PDB file of C-alpha atoms in Angstrom:
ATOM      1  CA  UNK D   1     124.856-103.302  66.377  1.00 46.00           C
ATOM      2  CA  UNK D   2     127.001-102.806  63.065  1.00 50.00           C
ATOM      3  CA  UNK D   3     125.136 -99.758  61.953  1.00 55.00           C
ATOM      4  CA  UNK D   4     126.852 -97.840  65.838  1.00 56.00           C
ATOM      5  CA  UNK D   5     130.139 -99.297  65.450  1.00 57.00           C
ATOM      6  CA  UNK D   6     131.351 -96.686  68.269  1.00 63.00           C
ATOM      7  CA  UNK D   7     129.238 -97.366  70.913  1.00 73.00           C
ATOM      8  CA  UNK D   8     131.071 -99.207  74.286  1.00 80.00           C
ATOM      9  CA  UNK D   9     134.258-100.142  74.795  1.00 87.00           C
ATOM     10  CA  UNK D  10     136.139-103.626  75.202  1.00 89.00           C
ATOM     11  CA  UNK D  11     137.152-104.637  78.448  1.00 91.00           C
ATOM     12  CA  UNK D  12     140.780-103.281  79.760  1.00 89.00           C
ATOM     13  CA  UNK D  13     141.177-106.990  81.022  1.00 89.00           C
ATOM     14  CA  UNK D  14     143.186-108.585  78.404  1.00 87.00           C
ATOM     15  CA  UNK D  15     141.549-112.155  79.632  1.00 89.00           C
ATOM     16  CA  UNK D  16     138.194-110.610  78.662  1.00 91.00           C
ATOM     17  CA  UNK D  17     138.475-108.011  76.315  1.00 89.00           C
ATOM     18  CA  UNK D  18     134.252-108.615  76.475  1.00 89.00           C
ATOM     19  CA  UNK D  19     132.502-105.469  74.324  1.00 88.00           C
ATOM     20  CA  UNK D  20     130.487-103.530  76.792  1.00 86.00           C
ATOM     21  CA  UNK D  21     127.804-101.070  75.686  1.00 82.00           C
ATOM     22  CA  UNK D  22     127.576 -99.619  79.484  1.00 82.00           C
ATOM     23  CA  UNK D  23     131.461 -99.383  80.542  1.00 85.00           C
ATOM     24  CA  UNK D  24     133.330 -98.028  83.646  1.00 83.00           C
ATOM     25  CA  UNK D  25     136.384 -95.824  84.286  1.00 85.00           C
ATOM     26  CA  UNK D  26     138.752 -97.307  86.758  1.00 84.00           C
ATOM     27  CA  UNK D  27     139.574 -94.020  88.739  1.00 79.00           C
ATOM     28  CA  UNK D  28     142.975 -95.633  89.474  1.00 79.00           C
ATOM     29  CA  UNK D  29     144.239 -96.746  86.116  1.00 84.00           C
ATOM     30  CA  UNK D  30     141.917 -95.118  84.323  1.00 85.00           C
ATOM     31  CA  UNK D  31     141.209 -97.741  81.994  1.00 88.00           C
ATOM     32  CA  UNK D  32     137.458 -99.037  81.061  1.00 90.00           C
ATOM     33  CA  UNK D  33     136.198-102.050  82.221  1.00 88.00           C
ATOM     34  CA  UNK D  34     133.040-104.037  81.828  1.00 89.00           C
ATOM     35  CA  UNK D  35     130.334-104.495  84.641  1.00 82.00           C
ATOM     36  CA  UNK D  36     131.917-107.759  85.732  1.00 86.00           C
ATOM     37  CA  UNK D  37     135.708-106.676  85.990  1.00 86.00           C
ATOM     38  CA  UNK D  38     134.470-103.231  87.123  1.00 82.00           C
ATOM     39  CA  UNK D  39     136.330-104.011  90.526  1.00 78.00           C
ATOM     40  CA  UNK D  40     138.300-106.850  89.824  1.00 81.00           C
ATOM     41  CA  UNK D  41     140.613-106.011  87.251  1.00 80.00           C
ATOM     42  CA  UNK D  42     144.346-106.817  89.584  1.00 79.00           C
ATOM     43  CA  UNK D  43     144.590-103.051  89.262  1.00 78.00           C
ATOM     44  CA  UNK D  44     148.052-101.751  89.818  1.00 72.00           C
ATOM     45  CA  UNK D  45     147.063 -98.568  90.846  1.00 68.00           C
ATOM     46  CA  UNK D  46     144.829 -99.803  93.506  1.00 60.00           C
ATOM     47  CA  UNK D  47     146.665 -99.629  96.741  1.00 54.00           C
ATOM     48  CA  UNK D  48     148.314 -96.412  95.591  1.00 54.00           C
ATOM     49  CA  UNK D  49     149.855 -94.643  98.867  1.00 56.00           C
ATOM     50  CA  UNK D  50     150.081 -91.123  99.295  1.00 56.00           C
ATOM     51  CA  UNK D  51     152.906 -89.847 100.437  1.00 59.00           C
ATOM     52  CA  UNK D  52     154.093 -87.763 103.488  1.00 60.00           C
ATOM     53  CA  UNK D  53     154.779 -84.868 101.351  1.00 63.00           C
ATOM     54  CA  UNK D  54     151.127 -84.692  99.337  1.00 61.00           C
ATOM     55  CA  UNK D  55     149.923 -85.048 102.620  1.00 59.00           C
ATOM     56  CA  UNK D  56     151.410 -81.780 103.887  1.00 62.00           C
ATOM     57  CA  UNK D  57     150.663 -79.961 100.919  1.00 63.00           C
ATOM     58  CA  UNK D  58     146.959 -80.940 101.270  1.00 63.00           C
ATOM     59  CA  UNK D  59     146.013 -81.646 104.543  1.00 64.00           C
ATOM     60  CA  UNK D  60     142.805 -83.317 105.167  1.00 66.00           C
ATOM     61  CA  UNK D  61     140.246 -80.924 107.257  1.00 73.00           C
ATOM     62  CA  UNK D  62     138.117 -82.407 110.254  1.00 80.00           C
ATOM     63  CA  UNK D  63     135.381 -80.282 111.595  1.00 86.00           C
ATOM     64  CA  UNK D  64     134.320 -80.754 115.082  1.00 88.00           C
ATOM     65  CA  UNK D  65     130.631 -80.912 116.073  1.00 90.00           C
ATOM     66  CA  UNK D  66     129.915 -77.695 118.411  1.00 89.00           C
ATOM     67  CA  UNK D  67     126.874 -79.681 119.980  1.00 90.00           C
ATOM     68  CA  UNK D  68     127.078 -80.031 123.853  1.00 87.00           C
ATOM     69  CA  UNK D  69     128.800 -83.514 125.005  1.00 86.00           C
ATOM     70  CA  UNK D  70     129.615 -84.387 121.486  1.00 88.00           C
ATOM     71  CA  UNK D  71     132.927 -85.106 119.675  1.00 85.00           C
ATOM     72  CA  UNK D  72     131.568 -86.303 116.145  1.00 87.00           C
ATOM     73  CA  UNK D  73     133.560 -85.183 113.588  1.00 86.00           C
ATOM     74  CA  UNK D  74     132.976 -84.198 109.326  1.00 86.00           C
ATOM     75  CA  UNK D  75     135.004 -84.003 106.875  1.00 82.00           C
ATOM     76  CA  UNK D  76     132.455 -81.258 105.598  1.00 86.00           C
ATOM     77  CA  UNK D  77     131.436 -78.141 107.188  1.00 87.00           C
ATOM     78  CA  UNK D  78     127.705 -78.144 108.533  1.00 88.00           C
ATOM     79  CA  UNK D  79     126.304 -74.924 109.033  1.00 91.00           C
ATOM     80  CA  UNK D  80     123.395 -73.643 111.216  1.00 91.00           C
ATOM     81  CA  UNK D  81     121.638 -71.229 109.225  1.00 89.00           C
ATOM     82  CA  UNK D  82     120.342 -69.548 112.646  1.00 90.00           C
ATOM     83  CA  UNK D  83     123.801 -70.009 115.110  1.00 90.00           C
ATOM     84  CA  UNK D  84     126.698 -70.652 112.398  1.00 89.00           C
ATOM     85  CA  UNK D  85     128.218 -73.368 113.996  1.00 91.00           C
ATOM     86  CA  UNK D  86     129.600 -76.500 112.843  1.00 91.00           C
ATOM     87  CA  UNK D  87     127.380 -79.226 113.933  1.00 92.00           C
ATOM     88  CA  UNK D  88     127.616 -83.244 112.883  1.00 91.00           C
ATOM     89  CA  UNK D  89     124.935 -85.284 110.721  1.00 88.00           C
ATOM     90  CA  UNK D  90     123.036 -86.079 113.765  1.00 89.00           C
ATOM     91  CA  UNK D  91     122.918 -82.007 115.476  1.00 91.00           C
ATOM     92  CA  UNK D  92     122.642 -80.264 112.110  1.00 90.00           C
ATOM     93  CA  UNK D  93     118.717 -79.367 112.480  1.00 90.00           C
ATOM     94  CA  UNK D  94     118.458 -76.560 114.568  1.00 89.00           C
ATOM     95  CA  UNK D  95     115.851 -78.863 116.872  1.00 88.00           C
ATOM     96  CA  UNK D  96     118.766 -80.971 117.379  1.00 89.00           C
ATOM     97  CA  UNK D  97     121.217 -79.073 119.016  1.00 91.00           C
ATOM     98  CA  UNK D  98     118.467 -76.536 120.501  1.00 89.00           C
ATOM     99  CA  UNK D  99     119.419 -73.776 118.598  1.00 90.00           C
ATOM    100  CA  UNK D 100     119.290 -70.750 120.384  1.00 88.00           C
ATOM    101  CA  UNK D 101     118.853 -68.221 117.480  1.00 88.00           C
ATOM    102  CA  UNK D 102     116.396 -69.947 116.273  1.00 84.00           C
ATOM    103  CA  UNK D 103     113.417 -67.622 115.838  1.00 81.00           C
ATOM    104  CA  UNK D 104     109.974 -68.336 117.939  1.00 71.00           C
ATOM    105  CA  UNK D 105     107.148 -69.366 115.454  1.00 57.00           C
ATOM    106  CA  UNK D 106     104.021 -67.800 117.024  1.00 53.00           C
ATOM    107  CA  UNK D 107     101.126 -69.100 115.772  1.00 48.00           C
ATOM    108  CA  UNK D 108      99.276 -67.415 113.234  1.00 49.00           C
ATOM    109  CA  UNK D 109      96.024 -65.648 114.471  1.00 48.00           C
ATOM    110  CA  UNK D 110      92.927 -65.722 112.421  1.00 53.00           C
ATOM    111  CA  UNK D 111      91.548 -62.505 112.041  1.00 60.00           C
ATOM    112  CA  UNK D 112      88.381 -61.789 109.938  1.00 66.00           C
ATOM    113  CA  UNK D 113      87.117 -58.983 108.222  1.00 77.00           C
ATOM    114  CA  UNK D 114      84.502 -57.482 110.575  1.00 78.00           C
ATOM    115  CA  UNK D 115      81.992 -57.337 107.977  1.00 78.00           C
ATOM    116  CA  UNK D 116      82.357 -61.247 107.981  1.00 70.00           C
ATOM    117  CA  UNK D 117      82.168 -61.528 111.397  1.00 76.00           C
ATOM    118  CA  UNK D 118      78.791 -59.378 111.749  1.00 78.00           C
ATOM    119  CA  UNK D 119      77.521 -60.957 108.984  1.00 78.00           C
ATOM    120  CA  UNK D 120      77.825 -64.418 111.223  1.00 74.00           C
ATOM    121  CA  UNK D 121      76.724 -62.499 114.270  1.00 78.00           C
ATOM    122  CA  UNK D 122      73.534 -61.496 112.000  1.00 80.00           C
ATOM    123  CA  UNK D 123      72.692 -65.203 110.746  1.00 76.00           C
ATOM    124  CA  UNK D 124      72.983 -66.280 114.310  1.00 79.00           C
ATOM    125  CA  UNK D 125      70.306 -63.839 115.492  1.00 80.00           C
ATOM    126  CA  UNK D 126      68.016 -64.734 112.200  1.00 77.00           C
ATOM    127  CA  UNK D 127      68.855 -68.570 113.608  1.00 75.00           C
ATOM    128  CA  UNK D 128      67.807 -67.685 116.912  1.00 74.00           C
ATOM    129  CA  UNK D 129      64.314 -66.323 115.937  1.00 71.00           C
ATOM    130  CA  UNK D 130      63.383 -68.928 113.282  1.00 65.00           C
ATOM    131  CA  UNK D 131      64.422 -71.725 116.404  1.00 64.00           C
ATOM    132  CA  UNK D 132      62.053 -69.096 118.793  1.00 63.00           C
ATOM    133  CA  UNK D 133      59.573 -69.198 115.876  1.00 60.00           C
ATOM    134  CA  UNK D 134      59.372 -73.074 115.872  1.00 57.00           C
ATOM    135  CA  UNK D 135      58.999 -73.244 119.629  1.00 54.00           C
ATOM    136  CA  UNK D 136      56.233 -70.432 119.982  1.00 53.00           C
ATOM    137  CA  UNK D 137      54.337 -72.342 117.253  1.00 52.00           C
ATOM    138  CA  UNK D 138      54.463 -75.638 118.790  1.00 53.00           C
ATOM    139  CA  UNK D 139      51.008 -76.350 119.011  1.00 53.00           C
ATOM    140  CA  UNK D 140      50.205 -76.931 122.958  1.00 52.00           C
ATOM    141  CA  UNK D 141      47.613 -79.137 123.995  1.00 60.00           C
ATOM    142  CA  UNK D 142      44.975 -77.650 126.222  1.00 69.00           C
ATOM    143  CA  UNK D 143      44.264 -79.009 129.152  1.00 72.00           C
ATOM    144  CA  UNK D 144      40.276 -80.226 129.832  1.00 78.00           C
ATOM    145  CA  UNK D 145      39.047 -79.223 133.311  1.00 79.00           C
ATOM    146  CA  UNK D 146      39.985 -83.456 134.409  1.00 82.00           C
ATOM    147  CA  UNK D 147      43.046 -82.786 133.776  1.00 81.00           C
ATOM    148  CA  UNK D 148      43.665 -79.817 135.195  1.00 77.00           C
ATOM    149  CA  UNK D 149      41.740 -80.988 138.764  1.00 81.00           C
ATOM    150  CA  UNK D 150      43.770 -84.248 138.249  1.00 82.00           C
ATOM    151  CA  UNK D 151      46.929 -81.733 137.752  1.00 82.00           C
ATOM    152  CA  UNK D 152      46.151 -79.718 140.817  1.00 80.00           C
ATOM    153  CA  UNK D 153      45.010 -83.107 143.060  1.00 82.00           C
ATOM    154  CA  UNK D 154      48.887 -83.230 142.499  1.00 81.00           C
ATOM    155  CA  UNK D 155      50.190 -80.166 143.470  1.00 80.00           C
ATOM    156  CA  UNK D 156      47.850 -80.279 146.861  1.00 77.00           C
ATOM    157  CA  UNK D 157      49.643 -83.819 147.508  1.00 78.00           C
ATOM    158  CA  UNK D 158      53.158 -81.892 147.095  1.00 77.00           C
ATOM    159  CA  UNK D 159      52.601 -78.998 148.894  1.00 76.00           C
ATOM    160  CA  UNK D 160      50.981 -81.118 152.134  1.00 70.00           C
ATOM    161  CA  UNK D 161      54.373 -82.486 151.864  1.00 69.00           C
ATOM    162  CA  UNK D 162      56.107 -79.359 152.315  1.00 67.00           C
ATOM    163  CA  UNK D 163      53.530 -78.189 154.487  1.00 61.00           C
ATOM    164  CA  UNK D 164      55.416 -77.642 157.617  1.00 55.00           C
ATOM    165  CA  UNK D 165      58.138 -75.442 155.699  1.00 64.00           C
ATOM    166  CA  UNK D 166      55.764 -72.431 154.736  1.00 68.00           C
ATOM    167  CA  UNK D 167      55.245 -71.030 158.402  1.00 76.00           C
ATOM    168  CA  UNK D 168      52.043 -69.860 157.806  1.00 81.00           C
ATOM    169  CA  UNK D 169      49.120 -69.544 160.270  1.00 84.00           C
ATOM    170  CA  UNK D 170      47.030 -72.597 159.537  1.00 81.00           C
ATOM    171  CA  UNK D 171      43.753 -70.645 159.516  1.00 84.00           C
ATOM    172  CA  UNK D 172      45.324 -68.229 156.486  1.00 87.00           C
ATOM    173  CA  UNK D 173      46.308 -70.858 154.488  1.00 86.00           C
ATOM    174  CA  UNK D 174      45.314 -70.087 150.949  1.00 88.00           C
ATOM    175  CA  UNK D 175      45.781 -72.720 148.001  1.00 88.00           C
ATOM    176  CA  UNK D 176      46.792 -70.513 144.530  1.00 90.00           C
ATOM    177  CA  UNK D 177      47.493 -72.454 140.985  1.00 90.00           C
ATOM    178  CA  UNK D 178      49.725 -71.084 138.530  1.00 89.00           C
ATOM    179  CA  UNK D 179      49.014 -72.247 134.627  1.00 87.00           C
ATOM    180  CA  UNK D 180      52.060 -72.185 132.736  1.00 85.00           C
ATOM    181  CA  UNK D 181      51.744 -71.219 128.716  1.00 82.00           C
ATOM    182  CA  UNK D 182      53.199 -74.938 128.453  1.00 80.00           C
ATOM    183  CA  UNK D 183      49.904 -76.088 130.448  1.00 82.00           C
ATOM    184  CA  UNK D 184      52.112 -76.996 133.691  1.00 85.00           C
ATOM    185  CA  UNK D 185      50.238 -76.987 137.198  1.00 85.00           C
ATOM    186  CA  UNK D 186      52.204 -75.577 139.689  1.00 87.00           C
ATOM    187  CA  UNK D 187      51.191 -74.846 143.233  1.00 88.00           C
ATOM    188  CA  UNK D 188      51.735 -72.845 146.177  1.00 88.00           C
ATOM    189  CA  UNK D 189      50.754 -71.958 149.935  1.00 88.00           C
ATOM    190  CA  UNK D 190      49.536 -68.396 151.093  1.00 89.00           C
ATOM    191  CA  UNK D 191      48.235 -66.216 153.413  1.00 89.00           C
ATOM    192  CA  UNK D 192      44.386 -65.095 152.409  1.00 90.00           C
ATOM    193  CA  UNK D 193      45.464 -61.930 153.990  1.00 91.00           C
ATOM    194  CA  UNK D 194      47.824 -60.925 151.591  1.00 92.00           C
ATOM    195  CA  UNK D 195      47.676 -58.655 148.705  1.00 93.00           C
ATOM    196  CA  UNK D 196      48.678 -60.747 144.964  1.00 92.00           C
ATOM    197  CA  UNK D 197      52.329 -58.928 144.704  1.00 91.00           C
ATOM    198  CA  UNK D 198      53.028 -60.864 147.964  1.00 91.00           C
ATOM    199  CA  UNK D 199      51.682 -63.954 146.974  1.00 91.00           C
ATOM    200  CA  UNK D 200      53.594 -63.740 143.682  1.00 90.00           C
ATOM    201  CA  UNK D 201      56.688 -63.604 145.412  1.00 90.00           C
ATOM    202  CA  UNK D 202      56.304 -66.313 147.846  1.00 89.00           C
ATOM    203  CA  UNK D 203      55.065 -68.732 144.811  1.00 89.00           C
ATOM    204  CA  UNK D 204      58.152 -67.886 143.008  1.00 88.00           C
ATOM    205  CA  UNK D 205      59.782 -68.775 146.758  1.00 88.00           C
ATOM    206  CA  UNK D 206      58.236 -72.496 146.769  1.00 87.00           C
ATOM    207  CA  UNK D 207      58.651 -72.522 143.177  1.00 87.00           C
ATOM    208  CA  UNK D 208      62.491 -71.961 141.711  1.00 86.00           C
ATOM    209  CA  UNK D 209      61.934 -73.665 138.969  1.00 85.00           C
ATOM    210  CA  UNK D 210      59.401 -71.199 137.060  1.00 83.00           C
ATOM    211  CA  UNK D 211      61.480 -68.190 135.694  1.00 83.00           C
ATOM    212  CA  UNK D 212      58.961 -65.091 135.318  1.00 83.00           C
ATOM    213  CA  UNK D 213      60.187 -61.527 134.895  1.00 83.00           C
ATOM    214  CA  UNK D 214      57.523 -59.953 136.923  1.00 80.00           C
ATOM    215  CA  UNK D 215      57.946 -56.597 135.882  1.00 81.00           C
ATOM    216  CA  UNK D 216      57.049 -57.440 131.832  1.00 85.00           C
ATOM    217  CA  UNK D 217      54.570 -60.259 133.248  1.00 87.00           C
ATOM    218  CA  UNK D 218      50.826 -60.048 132.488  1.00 90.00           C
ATOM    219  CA  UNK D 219      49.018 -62.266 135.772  1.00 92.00           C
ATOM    220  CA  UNK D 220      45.680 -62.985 134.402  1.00 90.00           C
ATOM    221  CA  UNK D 221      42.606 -64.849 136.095  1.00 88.00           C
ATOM    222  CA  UNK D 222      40.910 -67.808 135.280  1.00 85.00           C
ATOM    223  CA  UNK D 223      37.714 -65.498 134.355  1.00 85.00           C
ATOM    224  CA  UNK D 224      40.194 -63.718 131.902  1.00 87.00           C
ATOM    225  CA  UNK D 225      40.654 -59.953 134.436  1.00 89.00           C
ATOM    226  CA  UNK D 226      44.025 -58.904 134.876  1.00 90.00           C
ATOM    227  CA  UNK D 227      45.266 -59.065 138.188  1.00 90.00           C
ATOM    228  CA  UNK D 228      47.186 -56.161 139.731  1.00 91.00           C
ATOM    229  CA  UNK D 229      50.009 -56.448 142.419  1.00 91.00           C
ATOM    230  CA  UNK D 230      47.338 -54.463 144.860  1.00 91.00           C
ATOM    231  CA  UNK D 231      44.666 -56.459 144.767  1.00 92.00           C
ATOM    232  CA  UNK D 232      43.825 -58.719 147.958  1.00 91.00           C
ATOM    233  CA  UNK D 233      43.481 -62.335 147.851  1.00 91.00           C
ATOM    234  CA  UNK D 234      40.191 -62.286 149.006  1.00 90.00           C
ATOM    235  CA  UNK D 235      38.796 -60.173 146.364  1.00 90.00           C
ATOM    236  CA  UNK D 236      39.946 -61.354 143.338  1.00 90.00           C
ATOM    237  CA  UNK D 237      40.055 -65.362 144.761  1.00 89.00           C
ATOM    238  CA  UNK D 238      36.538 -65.304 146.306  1.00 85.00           C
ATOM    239  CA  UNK D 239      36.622 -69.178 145.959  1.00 81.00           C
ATOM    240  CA  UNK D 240      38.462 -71.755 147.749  1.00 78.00           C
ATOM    241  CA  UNK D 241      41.318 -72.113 145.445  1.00 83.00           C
ATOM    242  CA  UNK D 242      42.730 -68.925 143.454  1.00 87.00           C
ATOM    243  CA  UNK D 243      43.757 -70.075 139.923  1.00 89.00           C
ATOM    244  CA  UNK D 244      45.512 -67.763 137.409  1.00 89.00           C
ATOM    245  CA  UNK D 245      47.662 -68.083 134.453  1.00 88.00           C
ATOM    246  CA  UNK D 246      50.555 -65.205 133.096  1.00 88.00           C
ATOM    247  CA  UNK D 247      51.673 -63.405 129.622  1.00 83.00           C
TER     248      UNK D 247
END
């Protein structure tokens, strides 16, 4: 290192005197030292009292911790930006020493434009029509007419089973058999007697399960007539079984 003659300094330590590139400053004799004498040196300053006189001219400061049930003290003032109190290292976040001042944080709400939100609204509704689309173009299988007796042989079974239920005379029993678009059999009891706007209700009675809005409902026969609310049984059914379908 000849060409930076300047750089370090020797060790203070006469026993050593040991060129150091990297020295420390004793703070007491404030000499330089090298890494290995840094603290052991027999400095003379070391144990240096203060006396009773500095003391008074500069007295030391404690502040107290204002947190409940707590007598830490710092030799530094710790603020609360919210409360301004003193508070120790382990109450200085206002969380710590539940900070009363401390200000709510509500939860930011979302809001979006409401030309976003109908143009979601809108894509839901195109959704909706496309999944309507799919289901209304499901191609159904028709049934052939042994299936549909095979269907209905079925239905008679069930409804014998809730024969006893219907409380109708057992010489105006009347057998009726409701196609579904979805080619479902479904079955019911009447009274020959009746017009069809009474036996509609009573086969939506033994049947819950079949959701028709009879006002917008189109009751068709099996020989393709429309059937109106008015019309008796006996007419329109002149056969044993009525059988009719709806759109």
């Amino acid at each position: 290192m000849a060409e930076l003659p300047d750089l370090g300094r020797h060790c203070s330590l006469s026993s050593c005197n040991q060129l150091d590139y990297t020295p420390f400053l004793c703070n007491s004799c404030e000499k330089f030292y090298c890494g290995k004498h840094r603290f052991i040196h027999g400095c003379s300053n070391e144990d240096r009292q203060i006396s009773d006189e500095d003391a008074k001219k500069n007295p030391m400061k404690i502040f107290l911790c204002s947190a409940e049930n707590c007598n830490n003290k710092e030799v530094l003032r710790i603020e609360c930006t919210y409360c301004q109190l003193n508070f120790c290292l382990n109450h200085k976040n206002p969380e710590g020493h539940h900070c009363k001042c401390m200000p709510i944080v509500k939860e930011k709400e979302t809001l979006l434009p409401q030309a976003v939100i109908d143009r979601i609204n809108q894509d839901e509704k195109e959704k909706k029509k496309v999944d309507d689309s799919k289901i209304s173009n499901k191609k159904i299988k028709i049934l052939t007419e042994k299936e549909r007796l095979k269907l209905e042989k079925i239905e008679t079974m069930k409804l014998k089973m809730r024969n006893s239920k219907i409380g109708i005379p057992e010489g105006e029993k009347f057998v009726v058999f409701l196609t579904t678009p979805d080619q479902k059999i479904r079955g019911a009891v009447v009274s020959k007697n009746w017009m069809f706007g009474r036996c509609i209700d009573e086969f939506i009675k033994q049947n819950p399960d079949i959701k028709i809005d009879i006002k917008n409902t189109k009751f068709i026969s099996e020989l393709g007539e429309e059937l109106n609310f008015s019309d008796s049984l006996k007419v329109i059914f002149p056969n044993s079984v009525g059988r009719f379908t709806y759109q």
